[in-house]
Amino acid sequence: MSTVTASTRTGSQSTAPARPRARLDWRIRFGVLSLIWGFSFLLIKVGTEGYAPFQVTLGRLVFGTAVLVAAMAVKRERLPRGAWLWGHMAVAAFLLNALPFSLFAYSELTIPSTLAGICNATSPLWGMALSLVALSEDRPTRVRVAGLGLGFLGVLTVLGVWQGFHGLDATGTAMALLASLSYPVGWIYVRRTLAGTGNSHLSLTGGQLLLATVQLAVVTPLFTSAPDHFSVVPLLAVAALGALGTGLAVLIQYGLVAEVGPTTAQMVTYFVPVIATAAGVAILGESLRWTTPVGAVIVLAGAALTQVRGRGA
């Protein structure tokens, strides 16, 4: 983030530095981000009660993109340039936005938002497994491999595998897990293709969301028809999901990464399923089996271990 001081303005005689803008303490922003992402699964569930999953995803992307475009306008940033760059951004948009957002929306037609939120917490586990194959510089340690095994044991606990997945929709659960897998695949792709391009995170993300919106705008009419009427509460849920859960959340996240580093910022992942579970049970009245919270704790413990780095990493 760059600022302009009084001494750099044309014709200015003052040499006093400009006062930095007051910012909320990073812990407060961390808590806000946890709440926003934790409630996103509830908002998806409410949105799908009035609109088709693709429509929920399209609306989410429209509102999220609008927030990013507004932020770019305020900071006077431009979209990236170059056909090859936009090609890579289109792939990233599919893997990080269009695909996982749609899969989560479809999954919540048949599974509770609490389970979707816990499935989302498996992303660090998938990321660890993929990094062993895709990132030669990201070498595993015994602790991280143990965390990977522990995490997937937690997934099996959440699913109640010894009960034969009784009362669990296999298709919806598989969609939520596939959505969680899509995130690390996308980040590895971004790391290999878009890192070091010289563009800001804001401009790259703004372009990425714009491309994801275009992708959904093309796909949605092919699989859904226009709604007969616009349900107000689901529409408000979709608007909040996009403006807060996608647009504002991205801005808060990048601010946290810049201030306290990615290791601390990514710890929000461990609070999201807790908030998602509490919101689903308290507000939507979703049932909660003992395997869900116990398995979630195991998943989070495993995910935390996969983030432990050896000395010199």
Coordinates of C-alpha atoms in Angstrom, one line a residue, residues 63-265:
F63 CA -21.7 -8.4 -5.6
G64 CA -18.1 -9.5 -4.7
T65 CA -16.7 -8.1 -7.9
A66 CA -18.5 -4.8 -7.4
V67 CA -16.7 -4.4 -4.0
L68 CA -13.3 -5.1 -5.5
V69 CA -13.9 -2.8 -8.5
A70 CA -14.9 0.0 -6.0
A71 CA -11.7 -0.6 -4.0
M72 CA -9.6 -0.5 -7.2
A73 CA -11.3 2.8 -8.1
V74 CA -10.6 4.3 -4.7
K75 CA -6.9 3.3 -4.9
R76 CA -6.7 4.2 -8.6
E77 CA -5.5 0.7 -9.6
R78 CA -6.0 -0.7 -13.1
L79 CA -6.7 -4.2 -14.2
P80 CA -3.7 -6.3 -15.3
R81 CA -2.7 -6.3 -19.0
G82 CA -1.6 -9.0 -21.3
A83 CA -3.5 -11.8 -23.0
W84 CA -1.3 -14.6 -21.4
L85 CA -1.9 -13.1 -18.0
W86 CA -5.7 -13.0 -18.5
G87 CA -5.5 -16.6 -19.7
H88 CA -3.9 -17.7 -16.4
M89 CA -6.3 -15.6 -14.4
A90 CA -9.2 -17.3 -16.1
V91 CA -7.9 -20.7 -14.9
A92 CA -7.4 -19.3 -11.4
A93 CA -10.9 -17.8 -11.5
F94 CA -12.4 -21.2 -12.3
L95 CA -10.4 -23.1 -9.7
L96 CA -10.6 -20.5 -6.8
N97 CA -14.0 -19.0 -7.4
A98 CA -16.4 -20.4 -10.0
L99 CA -15.9 -24.1 -9.3
P100 CA -15.7 -24.1 -5.5
F101 CA -18.5 -21.5 -5.0
S102 CA -20.8 -23.5 -7.2
L103 CA -19.9 -26.8 -5.6
F104 CA -20.6 -25.5 -2.1
A105 CA -24.0 -24.1 -3.3
Y106 CA -25.0 -27.4 -4.8
S107 CA -23.7 -29.4 -1.8
E108 CA -25.9 -27.4 0.6
L109 CA -29.0 -28.5 -1.2
T110 CA -28.6 -31.8 0.5
I111 CA -26.2 -31.4 3.4
P112 CA -26.3 -29.0 6.4
S113 CA -24.2 -25.8 6.4
T114 CA -22.4 -27.1 9.5
L115 CA -21.0 -30.1 7.5
A116 CA -20.1 -27.8 4.5
G117 CA -18.1 -25.5 6.9
I118 CA -16.2 -28.4 8.3
C119 CA -15.4 -29.8 4.8
N120 CA -14.0 -26.4 4.0
A121 CA -11.5 -26.8 6.8
T122 CA -9.9 -29.7 5.0
S123 CA -8.3 -27.3 2.4
P124 CA -5.0 -27.2 4.3
L125 CA -4.9 -31.0 4.3
W126 CA -5.5 -31.2 0.6
G127 CA -2.9 -28.5 0.1
M128 CA -0.3 -30.4 2.1
A129 CA -1.0 -33.6 0.1
L130 CA -0.7 -31.7 -3.2
S131 CA 2.4 -29.9 -2.3
L132 CA 4.2 -33.2 -1.8
V133 CA 3.8 -33.8 -5.5
A134 CA 3.5 -30.3 -7.1
L135 CA 6.0 -28.2 -5.1
S136 CA 9.5 -29.5 -5.0
E137 CA 10.6 -26.7 -2.6
D138 CA 7.9 -27.6 -0.1
R139 CA 9.5 -30.7 1.6
P140 CA 7.5 -32.7 4.1
T141 CA 8.5 -33.3 7.7
R142 CA 7.3 -36.1 10.0
V143 CA 5.2 -33.7 11.9
R144 CA 3.4 -32.4 8.8
V145 CA 2.9 -35.9 7.4
A146 CA 1.5 -37.0 10.8
G147 CA -0.8 -34.0 10.6
L148 CA -2.0 -35.1 7.2
G149 CA -2.9 -38.5 8.5
L150 CA -4.6 -37.1 11.6
G151 CA -6.6 -34.7 9.6
F152 CA -8.0 -37.3 7.3
L153 CA -8.8 -39.4 10.3
G154 CA -10.9 -36.5 11.5
V155 CA -12.7 -36.4 8.1
L156 CA -13.6 -40.0 8.5
T157 CA -14.8 -39.3 12.0
V158 CA -17.0 -36.4 10.8
L159 CA -18.5 -38.7 8.2
G160 CA -19.1 -41.5 10.6
V161 CA -17.4 -44.0 8.3
W162 CA -17.8 -46.9 10.8
Q163 CA -21.6 -46.4 10.7
G164 CA -21.6 -46.8 6.9
F165 CA -22.2 -43.0 6.3
H166 CA -25.7 -43.4 7.8
G167 CA -28.0 -40.4 7.3
L168 CA -25.3 -38.7 5.2
D169 CA -25.8 -37.6 1.6
A170 CA -22.7 -38.9 -0.2
T171 CA -23.1 -36.7 -3.3
G172 CA -23.4 -33.4 -1.4
T173 CA -20.5 -34.3 0.9
A174 CA -18.3 -35.2 -2.0
M175 CA -19.2 -31.9 -3.7
A176 CA -18.1 -30.0 -0.5
L177 CA -14.9 -31.9 -0.2
L178 CA -14.2 -31.4 -3.9
A179 CA -14.8 -27.7 -3.5
S180 CA -12.2 -27.7 -0.6
L181 CA -9.7 -29.5 -2.9
S182 CA -10.2 -26.9 -5.6
Y183 CA -8.8 -24.1 -3.4
P184 CA -5.2 -25.5 -3.0
V185 CA -5.2 -26.7 -6.6
G186 CA -5.9 -23.1 -7.6
W187 CA -3.3 -21.6 -5.2
I188 CA -0.6 -23.9 -6.5
Y189 CA -1.6 -22.9 -10.0
V190 CA -1.4 -19.2 -9.1
R191 CA 1.9 -19.7 -7.3
R192 CA 3.4 -21.3 -10.5
T193 CA 1.9 -18.9 -13.1
L194 CA 1.0 -15.5 -11.5
A195 CA 3.6 -14.9 -8.8
G196 CA 6.1 -12.2 -9.6
T197 CA 4.1 -10.6 -12.4
G198 CA 4.4 -7.1 -10.9
N199 CA 0.7 -6.6 -10.4
S200 CA -0.9 -5.9 -7.1
H201 CA -2.9 -8.5 -5.3
L202 CA -5.9 -6.2 -5.5
S203 CA -5.7 -5.8 -9.3
L204 CA -5.1 -9.6 -9.9
T205 CA -8.0 -10.5 -7.6
G206 CA -10.3 -7.9 -9.2
G207 CA -9.6 -9.3 -12.6
Q208 CA -10.0 -12.9 -11.3
L209 CA -13.4 -12.2 -9.8
L210 CA -14.5 -10.4 -13.0
L211 CA -13.5 -13.5 -15.1
A212 CA -15.3 -15.8 -12.7
T213 CA -18.4 -13.6 -13.0
V214 CA -18.3 -13.9 -16.8
Q215 CA -17.9 -17.7 -16.5
L216 CA -21.0 -18.0 -14.3
A217 CA -22.9 -15.5 -16.5
V218 CA -22.3 -17.9 -19.4
V219 CA -23.1 -21.1 -17.6
T220 CA -26.1 -20.1 -15.5
P221 CA -28.6 -19.5 -18.3
L222 CA -27.7 -22.9 -19.7
F223 CA -28.7 -24.8 -16.6
T224 CA -31.3 -22.6 -14.9
S225 CA -34.3 -20.5 -15.9
A226 CA -35.0 -17.0 -14.6
P227 CA -36.8 -17.0 -11.2
D228 CA -40.6 -16.3 -11.3
H229 CA -40.2 -14.0 -8.4
F230 CA -37.4 -12.6 -6.3
S231 CA -37.5 -13.8 -2.7
V232 CA -36.3 -11.0 -0.5
V233 CA -34.5 -12.9 2.3
P234 CA -32.5 -15.3 0.0
L235 CA -31.6 -12.3 -2.2
L236 CA -30.3 -10.4 0.8
A237 CA -28.3 -13.5 1.8
V238 CA -26.7 -13.7 -1.6
A239 CA -25.9 -9.9 -1.5
A240 CA -24.3 -10.3 1.9
L241 CA -22.5 -13.4 0.8
G242 CA -21.0 -11.6 -2.2
A243 CA -20.3 -8.1 -0.7
L244 CA -19.1 -9.3 2.7
G245 CA -18.0 -13.0 2.2
T246 CA -16.2 -12.4 -1.0
G247 CA -15.5 -8.7 -1.6
L248 CA -14.8 -7.3 1.9
A249 CA -13.3 -10.5 3.1
V250 CA -10.7 -10.5 0.4
L251 CA -9.7 -6.9 1.3
I252 CA -9.5 -7.8 5.0
Q253 CA -7.5 -10.9 4.2
Y254 CA -4.8 -9.1 2.1
G255 CA -4.5 -6.4 4.7
L256 CA -3.9 -9.1 7.4
V257 CA -1.3 -10.9 5.3
A258 CA 0.5 -7.6 4.7
E259 CA 0.5 -6.7 8.4
V260 CA 1.0 -9.9 10.3
G261 CA 2.1 -12.3 7.6
P262 CA 0.4 -15.3 5.9
T263 CA 1.1 -17.8 8.7
T264 CA -0.9 -15.8 11.3
A265 CA -3.5 -14.7 8.7

